[in-house]
């Protein structure tokens, strides 16, 4: 018995040491991005790498922000080209002229926030209906949702591109937002959470004469809040980091997102690692900060969605 | 009689009202789901039977199963199918075993330490595929990369290796990156599943003199089986979809040694403009994923 305890103690210590080493290796690429962004060109191109920057410089960021300029804010109204006389979409621009990299960041934030808000609202409503209502076609709809979730998202990108160009949404940020909102994971997650709302409470609200909308806002929403929080952060991070859909749907420089922007930097300056790392820092640091701030909701949400599913 | 018909007509009204409100709640989501997921799916299958190209006056010509027949003669497609399966077969078990081991070590640790570990292993996922890919490209670089520097320093290699430009290594380099970006979610899932295992069962087995090893296989493993299944399915789907890594690192080269089906779909559709052919590949890929998921479900159920 004693030797068994001792053995598991040793085993535990060794595993922990291995784990710490692994954790360092996993964090290393991120460390390399951020330090690389602040290194001098000489330090980056040295054959024996500087593990820690000898001198911190902003050259790479200066270079990143010196490239092309665009107005800070540009908003195209979806489908507006169908209604204007000359067939051009209605576009609002505002703000001073800024470097393209800033514009990429603004585009990315807009895209991620929009996708997040639309997904949360529509998925919460649909998830509630699927969990708590009985209606014709319910079973069929749920089967369709589960099947769609198991399919690779990218397979539908080719027909999606043609659909977007026939809707004149191609090369607008909406072409990326709309399919993200339609992706059924959100509905699935919200259904799992809505199952937990007790039927008696809904019944009581109905007897009290509360309408459907009131019941949903006053009773259901507060109860599924943790689920909405998880879905919000999940959608935000996913759409911030998505690449394939953005690559296919967007192409003009001012419309790029930060992911596409870095890919473009890499394609144009393939060995200027400092510049590329500056771009990568700009993309990664905000999203990591958001992730760490909301970590708790996020991990809870992933776990609950899976356990209940 | 009159009463019962009255009742049933009233309940009919209720049912109708419930159905209507359910549809209203579903409507906003369904606009997006049907418009931008279901319709493209149907179009994907439909277009796969056409010789379809993009162009002002290009017309889709119905060719039946010819796209599908061509696939099995296309050497590049077969190679990319093989690569995709290598990625799936290597990375799925590796991800599952690794994340289970990490979770088993960390799940009993104190709150802040646990969440730090969990966070660190999740970092590559949050950093985003493009940022992760560009830094790995630098690390793999022939002249400035740290892999060659460390490898030579430790005496593992005697001269610089062009990791991504060498057919022998390129695919493995990609699998390594894919691995680091895939373990985050499984670890979160396993930690929560192991934390939910009923402690009274574990204690009871301790009283019966079960070793730690027995405890794990006889009690915890069966209880976390649903989580394992879920992880298998999502990791498989993720590995099949490996795209950004390939497009940004190797573009399928050298000599198609890192082509995957997903990359080849992109290449056919957006570089060669063969939409119908790309869609046929998409359908084949979807069928493979569906078959594999079904197989995993079946195996897990039998156990």
Coordinates of C-alpha atoms in Angstrom, one line a residue:
Chain A
X1 CA 0.0 0.0 0.0
X2 CA 2.7 2.4 1.1
X3 CA 4.9 1.7 -2.0
X4 CA 1.8 2.1 -4.2
X5 CA 1.2 5.6 -2.8
X6 CA 4.9 6.4 -3.3
X7 CA 4.8 5.2 -6.8
X8 CA 1.7 7.2 -7.7
X9 CA 3.4 10.2 -6.1
X10 CA 6.5 9.9 -8.3
X11 CA 4.3 9.3 -11.3
X12 CA 2.4 12.4 -10.6
X13 CA 5.5 14.6 -10.2
X14 CA 6.9 13.3 -13.4
X15 CA 3.7 13.9 -15.3
X16 CA 3.5 17.4 -14.0
X17 CA 7.0 18.2 -15.1
X18 CA 6.3 16.8 -18.6
X19 CA 3.1 18.8 -18.6
X20 CA 4.9 22.1 -17.7
X21 CA 7.4 21.5 -20.6
X22 CA 4.5 20.8 -23.0
X23 CA 2.7 23.9 -21.9
X24 CA 5.8 26.0 -22.6
X25 CA 6.0 24.4 -26.0
X26 CA 2.4 25.2 -26.7
X27 CA 2.7 28.8 -25.7
X28 CA 6.0 29.2 -27.6
X29 CA 4.5 30.1 -31.0
X30 CA 2.5 32.9 -29.5
X31 CA 5.6 34.1 -27.6
X32 CA 7.6 34.0 -30.9
X33 CA 4.9 36.0 -32.7
X34 CA 4.8 38.8 -30.1
X35 CA 8.6 39.1 -29.6
X36 CA 9.2 38.7 -33.3
X37 CA 7.0 41.7 -33.9
X38 CA 9.3 43.9 -31.8
X39 CA 12.7 42.6 -33.0
X40 CA 15.1 44.4 -35.4
X41 CA 15.5 43.1 -38.9
X42 CA 19.0 42.0 -38.0
X43 CA 17.8 40.0 -35.0
X44 CA 15.1 38.3 -37.1
X45 CA 17.4 37.3 -39.9
X46 CA 20.2 36.1 -37.6
X47 CA 21.1 32.4 -38.1
X48 CA 21.2 31.9 -34.3
X49 CA 17.9 33.2 -33.0
X50 CA 17.6 35.7 -30.2
X51 CA 15.4 33.9 -27.7
X52 CA 14.6 37.3 -26.1
X53 CA 14.7 40.5 -28.2
X54 CA 18.0 42.4 -27.3
X55 CA 16.4 45.6 -28.3
X56 CA 12.6 46.4 -28.6
X57 CA 11.8 48.4 -31.7
X58 CA 8.6 49.5 -33.4
X59 CA 10.0 49.4 -37.0
X60 CA 7.8 46.5 -37.9
X61 CA 4.6 48.2 -36.8
X62 CA 5.7 51.4 -38.5
X63 CA 6.1 49.5 -41.7
X64 CA 2.7 47.7 -41.2
X65 CA 0.9 51.0 -40.7
X66 CA 2.6 52.7 -43.6
X67 CA 1.0 50.5 -46.2
X68 CA -2.1 51.6 -48.2
X69 CA -4.7 53.8 -46.7
X70 CA -8.5 53.6 -46.6
X71 CA -11.3 55.4 -44.8
X72 CA -11.8 54.2 -41.3
X73 CA -15.4 53.1 -41.7
X74 CA -17.3 52.0 -44.7
X75 CA -20.7 50.4 -44.6
X76 CA -22.5 49.0 -47.6
X77 CA -26.2 48.4 -47.2
X78 CA -27.0 44.8 -48.1
X79 CA -29.2 44.3 -51.2
X80 CA -29.2 48.1 -51.8
X81 CA -27.9 47.7 -55.3
X82 CA -31.2 46.1 -56.3
X83 CA -33.0 49.4 -55.5
X84 CA -30.7 52.1 -56.7
X85 CA -31.1 53.6 -60.2
X86 CA -27.5 53.0 -61.3
X87 CA -27.3 49.5 -59.7
X88 CA -24.5 50.5 -57.4
X89 CA -24.9 49.7 -53.7
X90 CA -25.4 52.4 -51.2
X91 CA -22.2 52.8 -49.2
X92 CA -21.6 55.1 -46.2
X93 CA -18.0 56.1 -45.4
X94 CA -16.9 58.0 -42.4
X95 CA -13.8 58.8 -40.4
X96 CA -10.3 59.9 -41.3
X97 CA -8.1 58.1 -43.7
X98 CA -6.2 55.4 -41.9
X99 CA -3.6 52.7 -42.7
X100 CA -5.1 49.6 -44.3
X101 CA -4.1 47.4 -41.3
X102 CA -6.4 49.5 -39.0
X103 CA -9.2 49.2 -41.5
X104 CA -8.7 45.4 -41.5
X105 CA -9.1 45.4 -37.8
X106 CA -12.3 47.6 -38.0
X107 CA -13.7 45.2 -40.6
X108 CA -12.9 42.2 -38.4
X109 CA -14.5 43.7 -35.3
X110 CA -17.6 44.7 -37.3
X111 CA -17.9 41.2 -38.8
X112 CA -17.4 39.4 -35.5
X113 CA -19.8 41.6 -33.5
X114 CA -22.5 41.5 -36.2
X115 CA -22.2 37.7 -36.5
X116 CA -22.3 37.3 -32.8
X117 CA -25.3 39.5 -32.2
X118 CA -27.4 38.1 -35.1
X119 CA -26.4 34.5 -34.1
X120 CA -27.3 34.9 -30.5
X121 CA -30.7 36.6 -31.1
X122 CA -31.9 34.2 -33.8
X123 CA -30.4 31.0 -32.3
X124 CA -31.9 31.8 -28.8
X125 CA -35.4 32.2 -30.4
X126 CA -35.1 29.1 -32.6
X127 CA -33.6 27.0 -29.9
X128 CA -36.4 27.8 -27.5
X129 CA -39.0 26.9 -30.1
X130 CA -37.3 23.6 -30.9
X131 CA -37.1 22.7 -27.2
X132 CA -40.4 23.9 -25.8
X133 CA -42.9 23.9 -28.6
X134 CA -44.6 21.1 -30.5
X135 CA -45.2 21.8 -34.1
X136 CA -45.4 20.1 -37.5
X137 CA -42.0 19.3 -39.0
X138 CA -40.2 19.5 -35.7
X139 CA -38.5 16.2 -36.0
X140 CA -37.5 16.7 -39.6
X141 CA -36.0 20.1 -38.8
X142 CA -34.0 18.8 -35.9
X143 CA -32.6 16.0 -38.0
X144 CA -31.7 18.5 -40.7
X145 CA -29.9 20.6 -38.2
X146 CA -27.8 17.7 -36.8
X147 CA -26.9 16.5 -40.2
X148 CA -25.8 20.0 -41.3
X149 CA -23.6 20.3 -38.3
X150 CA -21.7 17.1 -39.1
X151 CA -20.9 18.2 -42.6
X152 CA -17.8 20.2 -43.4
X153 CA -18.7 23.8 -43.6
X154 CA -16.3 24.4 -46.5
X155 CA -18.0 22.0 -48.8
X156 CA -20.8 24.4 -49.4
X157 CA -18.5 27.4 -50.2
X158 CA -18.6 27.0 -53.9
X159 CA -22.4 27.2 -54.3
X160 CA -22.4 29.8 -51.6
X161 CA -20.1 32.0 -53.7
X162 CA -22.4 31.8 -56.7
X163 CA -25.4 32.5 -54.5
X164 CA -23.7 35.6 -53.0
X165 CA -22.7 37.0 -56.4
X166 CA -26.3 36.6 -57.7
X167 CA -27.5 38.4 -54.6
X168 CA -24.8 41.1 -55.2
X169 CA -23.4 40.4 -51.8
X170 CA -20.0 39.1 -53.1
X171 CA -17.1 41.1 -51.8
X172 CA -19.1 42.6 -49.0
X173 CA -18.7 41.7 -45.3
X174 CA -22.3 40.5 -45.3
X175 CA -21.3 37.5 -47.5
X176 CA -19.2 36.3 -44.5
X177 CA -21.7 37.2 -41.8
X178 CA -24.9 35.7 -43.1
X179 CA -23.6 32.1 -43.5
X180 CA -22.0 32.3 -40.1
X181 CA -25.4 33.2 -38.6
X182 CA -27.1 30.4 -40.5
X183 CA -24.6 27.7 -39.2
X184 CA -26.8 25.5 -37.0
X185 CA -24.4 24.9 -34.1
X186 CA -26.0 27.9 -32.3
X187 CA -29.5 26.6 -32.5
X188 CA -28.3 23.2 -31.3
X189 CA -26.6 24.7 -28.3
X190 CA -29.5 27.0 -27.4
X191 CA -31.9 24.0 -27.7
X192 CA -29.8 22.1 -25.1
X193 CA -30.0 25.1 -22.8
X194 CA -33.7 25.7 -23.3
X195 CA -34.5 22.1 -22.4
X196 CA -33.6 23.1 -18.9
X197 CA -36.4 25.7 -18.6
X198 CA -39.1 24.0 -16.5
X199 CA -42.4 23.7 -18.4
X200 CA -44.4 24.7 -15.3
X201 CA -42.9 28.1 -15.3
X202 CA -43.9 28.7 -18.9
X203 CA -47.4 27.3 -18.1
X204 CA -47.7 29.7 -15.1
X205 CA -46.7 32.7 -17.2
X206 CA -49.3 31.7 -19.8
X207 CA -52.0 31.4 -17.1
X208 CA -51.0 34.8 -15.9
X209 CA -51.8 36.1 -19.3
X210 CA -48.2 36.8 -20.5
X211 CA -47.9 36.8 -24.3
X212 CA -45.4 34.7 -26.2
X213 CA -42.9 37.5 -26.5
X214 CA -43.1 38.5 -22.9
X215 CA -42.7 34.9 -21.7
X216 CA -39.6 34.5 -23.9
X217 CA -38.0 37.8 -22.7
X218 CA -38.9 37.7 -19.0
X219 CA -38.6 34.0 -18.3
X220 CA -36.7 32.1 -20.9
X221 CA -33.9 34.6 -21.6
X222 CA -32.7 35.0 -18.0
X223 CA -32.6 31.2 -17.6
X224 CA -30.5 30.6 -20.7
X225 CA -28.1 33.5 -20.2
X226 CA -25.0 31.4 -19.5
X227 CA -25.7 29.5 -22.8
X228 CA -26.0 32.8 -24.7
X229 CA -22.8 34.0 -23.1
X230 CA -21.0 30.9 -24.3
X231 CA -22.5 31.1 -27.8
X232 CA -21.6 34.8 -28.0
X233 CA -17.9 34.3 -27.2
X234 CA -17.7 31.2 -29.3
X235 CA -19.2 32.9 -32.4
X236 CA -17.0 35.9 -31.9
X237 CA -13.8 34.0 -31.7
X238 CA -14.7 31.6 -34.5
X239 CA -15.7 34.4 -36.9
X240 CA -12.6 36.5 -35.9
X241 CA -10.3 33.5 -36.8
X242 CA -12.1 32.0 -39.7
X243 CA -10.1 32.2 -42.9
X244 CA -11.5 30.0 -45.7
X245 CA -14.9 31.8 -46.1
X246 CA -13.3 35.2 -45.9
X247 CA -10.7 34.2 -48.5
X248 CA -13.4 33.3 -51.0
X249 CA -15.9 36.0 -50.3
X250 CA -13.7 39.1 -50.0
X251 CA -11.1 40.5 -52.3
X252 CA -10.6 44.2 -52.5
X253 CA -7.9 45.6 -50.1
X254 CA -10.2 47.9 -48.1
X255 CA -12.6 45.0 -47.4
X256 CA -10.1 42.5 -46.1
X257 CA -10.2 41.2 -42.6
X258 CA -7.2 40.9 -40.4
X259 CA -6.7 37.1 -41.2
X260 CA -6.8 37.9 -44.9
X261 CA -4.6 40.9 -44.4
X262 CA -1.8 38.8 -42.8
X263 CA -2.1 36.2 -45.6
X264 CA -1.7 39.1 -48.1
X265 CA 1.3 40.4 -46.2
X266 CA 2.8 37.0 -46.3
X267 CA 2.1 36.5 -50.0
X268 CA 3.7 39.9 -50.8
X269 CA 6.7 39.9 -48.4
X270 CA 7.3 36.2 -47.8
X271 CA 10.6 36.6 -45.9
X272 CA 9.9 39.9 -44.0
X273 CA 9.0 37.9 -40.9
X274 CA 9.1 41.0 -38.6
X275 CA 6.3 42.7 -40.6
X276 CA 4.3 39.5 -40.8
X277 CA 4.6 39.0 -37.0
X278 CA 3.5 42.5 -36.4
X279 CA 0.4 41.7 -38.4
X280 CA -0.1 38.5 -36.5
X281 CA 0.3 40.3 -33.2
X282 CA -2.4 42.8 -34.2
X283 CA -4.7 39.8 -35.0
X284 CA -3.9 37.6 -32.1
X285 CA -3.5 39.9 -29.1
X286 CA -7.1 41.4 -29.0
X287 CA -8.8 38.0 -29.4
X288 CA -6.6 36.3 -26.8
X289 CA -7.4 39.2 -24.3
X290 CA -11.1 38.6 -25.0
X291 CA -10.7 34.9 -24.6
X292 CA -8.9 35.2 -21.2
X293 CA -11.5 37.7 -20.0
X294 CA -14.4 35.5 -20.8
X295 CA -12.7 32.1 -20.3
X296 CA -15.1 30.9 -17.7
X297 CA -18.2 31.2 -19.8
X298 CA -16.5 29.8 -22.8
X299 CA -15.3 26.6 -21.2
X300 CA -18.6 26.1 -19.4
X301 CA -20.5 26.6 -22.6
X302 CA -18.4 24.1 -24.6
X303 CA -18.7 21.5 -21.9
X304 CA -22.4 21.9 -21.3
X305 CA -23.2 21.9 -25.0
X306 CA -21.4 18.6 -25.4
X307 CA -22.5 16.9 -22.3
X308 CA -26.1 17.5 -22.9
X309 CA -25.8 16.7 -26.6
Chain B
X1 CA -70.7 14.4 -27.7
X2 CA -71.1 18.1 -28.3
X3 CA -68.8 18.8 -25.4
X4 CA -66.0 16.6 -26.7
X5 CA -66.1 18.1 -30.2
X6 CA -66.1 21.5 -28.5
X7 CA -63.0 20.5 -26.5
X8 CA -61.2 19.0 -29.5
X9 CA -61.9 22.1 -31.6
X10 CA -60.5 24.2 -28.7
X11 CA -57.4 22.1 -28.4
X12 CA -57.1 22.4 -32.2
X13 CA -57.1 26.2 -31.8
X14 CA -54.4 25.8 -29.1
X15 CA -52.3 23.5 -31.3
X16 CA -52.6 25.9 -34.2
X17 CA -51.6 28.8 -32.0
X18 CA -48.6 27.0 -30.7
X19 CA -47.5 26.0 -34.1
X20 CA -47.8 29.5 -35.4
X21 CA -45.8 31.0 -32.5
X22 CA -43.2 28.2 -32.9
X23 CA -42.8 29.1 -36.6
X24 CA -42.5 32.8 -35.7
X25 CA -39.7 32.1 -33.3
X26 CA -37.9 29.9 -35.8
X27 CA -38.4 32.3 -38.7
X28 CA -35.3 34.7 -38.3
X29 CA -32.9 31.8 -37.9
X30 CA -34.5 29.8 -40.7
X31 CA -34.0 32.6 -43.1
X32 CA -30.2 32.3 -42.6
X33 CA -30.1 28.5 -42.1
X34 CA -32.2 27.7 -45.2
X35 CA -30.8 30.5 -47.3
X36 CA -27.1 30.1 -46.6
X37 CA -26.7 26.5 -45.5
X38 CA -29.5 24.3 -46.8
X39 CA -29.8 25.8 -50.3
X40 CA -26.1 25.8 -50.9
X41 CA -26.0 22.1 -49.8
X42 CA -28.7 21.2 -52.3
X43 CA -26.9 23.3 -55.0
X44 CA -23.7 21.5 -54.2
X45 CA -25.2 18.1 -55.0
X46 CA -27.0 19.5 -58.0
X47 CA -24.0 21.2 -59.6
X48 CA -21.9 18.2 -59.1
X49 CA -23.7 16.6 -62.1
X50 CA -22.8 19.5 -64.4
X51 CA -19.8 20.6 -66.3
X52 CA -20.0 24.0 -64.7
X53 CA -17.5 26.9 -65.1
X54 CA -17.7 30.5 -64.0
X55 CA -17.9 33.1 -66.8
X56 CA -20.1 35.6 -68.4
X57 CA -21.6 33.3 -71.1
X58 CA -20.5 29.9 -69.7
X59 CA -23.4 27.5 -69.5
X60 CA -23.8 24.5 -67.2
X61 CA -23.9 21.3 -69.2
X62 CA -25.5 18.3 -67.7
X63 CA -23.0 15.4 -67.7
X64 CA -24.5 13.0 -65.2
X65 CA -21.9 11.1 -63.2
X66 CA -19.0 12.0 -65.3
X67 CA -17.4 14.3 -62.7
X68 CA -17.6 11.4 -60.2
X69 CA -16.1 9.0 -62.7
X70 CA -13.3 11.4 -63.5
X71 CA -12.4 11.7 -59.8
X72 CA -11.3 8.1 -59.5
X73 CA -9.0 8.5 -62.5
X74 CA -7.5 11.8 -61.3
X75 CA -4.1 11.0 -59.8
X76 CA -4.0 14.2 -57.9
X77 CA -7.4 13.6 -56.3
X78 CA -6.4 10.1 -55.3
X79 CA -3.1 11.4 -53.8
X80 CA -5.0 14.2 -51.9
X81 CA -7.5 11.6 -50.6
X82 CA -4.6 9.5 -49.4
X83 CA -3.0 12.5 -47.7
X84 CA -6.3 13.4 -46.1
X85 CA -6.7 9.9 -44.7
X86 CA -3.1 9.9 -43.4
X87 CA -3.8 13.2 -41.6
X88 CA -7.1 11.8 -40.1
X89 CA -5.6 8.4 -39.1
X90 CA -2.5 10.0 -37.4
X91 CA -4.0 13.1 -35.8
X92 CA -7.4 11.8 -34.5
X93 CA -6.0 9.1 -32.2
X94 CA -3.0 11.3 -31.2
X95 CA -5.3 14.2 -30.3
X96 CA -7.6 11.9 -28.3
X97 CA -4.9 10.1 -26.3
X98 CA -2.9 13.3 -25.7
X99 CA -5.9 15.3 -24.5
X100 CA -7.1 12.5 -22.3
X101 CA -3.7 12.2 -20.7
X102 CA -3.4 15.9 -20.1
X103 CA -6.9 16.1 -18.7
X104 CA -6.3 13.1 -16.4
X105 CA -3.2 14.9 -15.0
X106 CA -4.8 18.3 -14.6
X107 CA -8.4 17.8 -13.7
X108 CA -7.8 17.4 -9.9
X109 CA -5.5 20.4 -9.7
X110 CA -6.6 23.6 -7.9
X111 CA -8.9 26.0 -9.8
X112 CA -6.4 28.7 -11.0
X113 CA -3.7 26.2 -11.9
X114 CA -6.2 24.1 -13.8
X115 CA -7.6 27.0 -15.7
X116 CA -4.0 28.2 -16.6
X117 CA -3.1 24.8 -18.1
X118 CA -6.4 24.6 -19.9
X119 CA -5.9 28.2 -21.2
X120 CA -2.4 27.5 -22.4
X121 CA -3.5 24.4 -24.4
X122 CA -6.3 26.4 -25.9
X123 CA -4.1 29.3 -26.9
X124 CA -3.2 27.9 -30.4
X125 CA -6.9 27.7 -31.2
X126 CA -7.7 31.2 -30.1
X127 CA -4.6 32.7 -31.8
X128 CA -6.3 31.9 -35.1
X129 CA -5.2 29.7 -37.9
X130 CA -3.5 32.4 -40.0
X131 CA -1.4 33.9 -37.2
X132 CA -0.4 30.4 -36.0
X133 CA 0.5 29.4 -39.6
X134 CA 2.7 32.3 -40.3
X135 CA 4.8 31.9 -37.2
X136 CA 5.2 28.1 -37.9
X137 CA 6.3 29.0 -41.4
X138 CA 9.0 31.1 -39.9
X139 CA 10.0 28.4 -37.4
X140 CA 10.2 25.8 -40.2
X141 CA 12.2 28.2 -42.4
X142 CA 15.3 26.8 -44.1
X143 CA 17.7 29.6 -43.0
X144 CA 16.0 31.6 -40.2
X145 CA 13.9 28.9 -38.6
X146 CA 14.5 27.7 -35.0
X147 CA 13.8 24.1 -35.9
X148 CA 17.0 23.8 -37.9
X149 CA 18.9 25.7 -35.2
X150 CA 17.7 23.6 -32.3
X151 CA 18.0 20.4 -34.4
X152 CA 21.6 21.1 -35.2
X153 CA 22.3 22.3 -31.6
X154 CA 21.1 19.0 -30.2
X155 CA 22.8 17.0 -32.9
X156 CA 19.6 15.6 -34.3
X157 CA 20.3 16.8 -37.9
X158 CA 23.7 17.7 -39.4
X159 CA 22.6 20.2 -42.0
X160 CA 19.7 22.5 -42.6
X161 CA 16.5 20.9 -43.7
X162 CA 14.0 22.6 -45.9
X163 CA 11.1 21.2 -43.8
X164 CA 8.2 22.4 -45.9
X165 CA 9.9 22.0 -49.2
X166 CA 10.9 18.3 -48.7
X167 CA 8.4 15.7 -49.7
X168 CA 9.4 13.4 -46.9
X169 CA 8.7 16.0 -44.1
X170 CA 6.1 18.4 -45.4
X171 CA 3.0 16.5 -44.5
X172 CA 4.3 15.6 -41.0
X173 CA 5.1 19.3 -40.4
X174 CA 1.5 20.1 -41.2
X175 CA 0.2 17.3 -39.0
X176 CA 2.3 18.7 -36.1
X177 CA 0.7 22.2 -36.4
X178 CA -2.8 20.7 -36.8
X179 CA -2.2 18.7 -33.7
X180 CA -1.3 21.7 -31.6
X181 CA -4.4 23.5 -32.8
X182 CA -6.7 20.6 -32.2
X183 CA -6.1 19.5 -28.6
X184 CA -7.6 22.6 -26.9
X185 CA -11.3 21.8 -27.2
X186 CA -10.9 18.0 -26.3
X187 CA -9.0 19.0 -23.1
X188 CA -11.8 21.3 -22.0
X189 CA -14.3 18.6 -22.7
X190 CA -12.4 15.8 -20.9
X191 CA -11.6 18.0 -17.9
X192 CA -15.3 18.6 -17.4
X193 CA -16.3 15.0 -18.1
X194 CA -13.7 13.7 -15.6
X195 CA -14.8 16.3 -13.1
X196 CA -18.4 15.0 -13.4
X197 CA -17.5 11.4 -12.6
X198 CA -19.3 10.4 -9.5
X199 CA -16.7 10.3 -6.7
X200 CA -18.7 7.8 -4.6
X201 CA -18.1 5.2 -7.3
X202 CA -14.3 5.9 -7.3
X203 CA -14.2 5.7 -3.5
X204 CA -16.1 2.5 -3.4
X205 CA -13.6 0.9 -5.8
X206 CA -10.8 2.2 -3.7
X207 CA -12.3 0.3 -0.7
X208 CA -12.4 -2.8 -2.9
X209 CA -8.7 -2.4 -3.5
X210 CA -8.7 -1.4 -7.1
X211 CA -5.5 0.0 -8.5
X212 CA -5.5 3.4 -10.1
X213 CA -5.1 1.8 -13.5
X214 CA -8.2 -0.4 -12.9
X215 CA -10.1 2.5 -11.5
X216 CA -9.5 4.4 -14.7
X217 CA -10.4 1.6 -17.2
X218 CA -13.2 0.0 -15.3
X219 CA -15.0 3.1 -13.9
X220 CA -14.0 6.4 -15.4
X221 CA -13.4 5.3 -19.1
X222 CA -16.9 3.9 -19.6
X223 CA -18.4 6.9 -17.9
X224 CA -16.6 9.4 -20.2
X225 CA -17.4 7.3 -23.3
X226 CA -20.0 9.8 -24.7
X227 CA -17.4 12.6 -24.4
X228 CA -14.8 10.5 -26.2
X229 CA -17.3 9.8 -29.0
X230 CA -18.0 13.5 -29.4
X231 CA -14.3 14.3 -29.4
X232 CA -13.7 11.6 -32.0
X233 CA -16.4 13.0 -34.3
X234 CA -15.3 16.7 -34.0
X235 CA -11.6 15.9 -34.4
X236 CA -12.3 13.8 -37.4
X237 CA -14.4 16.6 -39.0
X238 CA -11.7 19.1 -38.2
X239 CA -8.9 17.0 -39.6
X240 CA -10.8 16.5 -42.8
X241 CA -11.3 20.2 -43.1
X242 CA -7.6 21.1 -42.8
X243 CA -7.2 23.9 -45.3
X244 CA -5.7 27.2 -44.1
X245 CA -2.5 25.4 -43.0
X246 CA -2.0 23.9 -46.5
X247 CA -3.0 27.0 -48.5
X248 CA -0.7 29.3 -46.5
X249 CA 2.3 26.9 -46.0
X250 CA 2.7 24.7 -49.0
X251 CA -0.1 25.2 -51.5
X252 CA -0.3 21.5 -51.8
X253 CA 3.4 21.2 -52.8
X254 CA 6.0 19.9 -53.1
X255 CA 4.8 17.6 -55.9
X256 CA 1.3 17.4 -54.4
X257 CA 2.7 15.7 -51.3
X258 CA 0.5 17.9 -49.0
X259 CA -2.6 18.2 -51.2
X260 CA -5.7 17.4 -49.2
X261 CA -9.2 17.0 -50.6
X262 CA -10.3 20.3 -49.1
X263 CA -7.3 22.1 -50.7
X264 CA -7.9 20.3 -54.0
X265 CA -11.6 21.4 -54.0
X266 CA -10.4 25.0 -53.5
X267 CA -7.8 24.6 -56.3
X268 CA -10.2 23.1 -58.8
X269 CA -13.0 25.6 -58.1
X270 CA -11.1 28.8 -57.7
X271 CA -7.9 28.3 -59.6
X272 CA -9.1 26.1 -62.4
X273 CA -12.7 27.4 -62.3
X274 CA -14.2 23.9 -62.5
X275 CA -17.1 24.4 -60.1
X276 CA -18.9 21.2 -61.0
X277 CA -15.8 19.1 -60.4
X278 CA -15.1 20.8 -57.1
X279 CA -18.6 20.2 -56.0
X280 CA -18.4 16.5 -56.9
X281 CA -15.3 16.3 -54.6
X282 CA -17.2 18.1 -51.9
X283 CA -20.0 15.5 -52.1
X284 CA -17.5 12.6 -51.9
X285 CA -15.8 14.2 -48.9
X286 CA -19.1 14.7 -47.1
X287 CA -20.0 11.0 -47.8
X288 CA -16.7 9.9 -46.3
X289 CA -17.2 12.0 -43.2
X290 CA -20.7 10.8 -42.7
X291 CA -19.6 7.1 -43.1
X292 CA -16.7 7.6 -40.6
X293 CA -19.0 9.4 -38.1
X294 CA -21.5 6.6 -38.4
X295 CA -18.8 4.0 -37.9
X296 CA -17.5 5.7 -34.8
X297 CA -21.0 5.8 -33.4
X298 CA -21.5 2.2 -34.1
X299 CA -18.2 1.1 -32.5
X300 CA -18.8 3.2 -29.4
X301 CA -22.3 1.8 -29.0
X302 CA -21.1 -1.8 -29.2
X303 CA -18.7 -1.1 -26.4

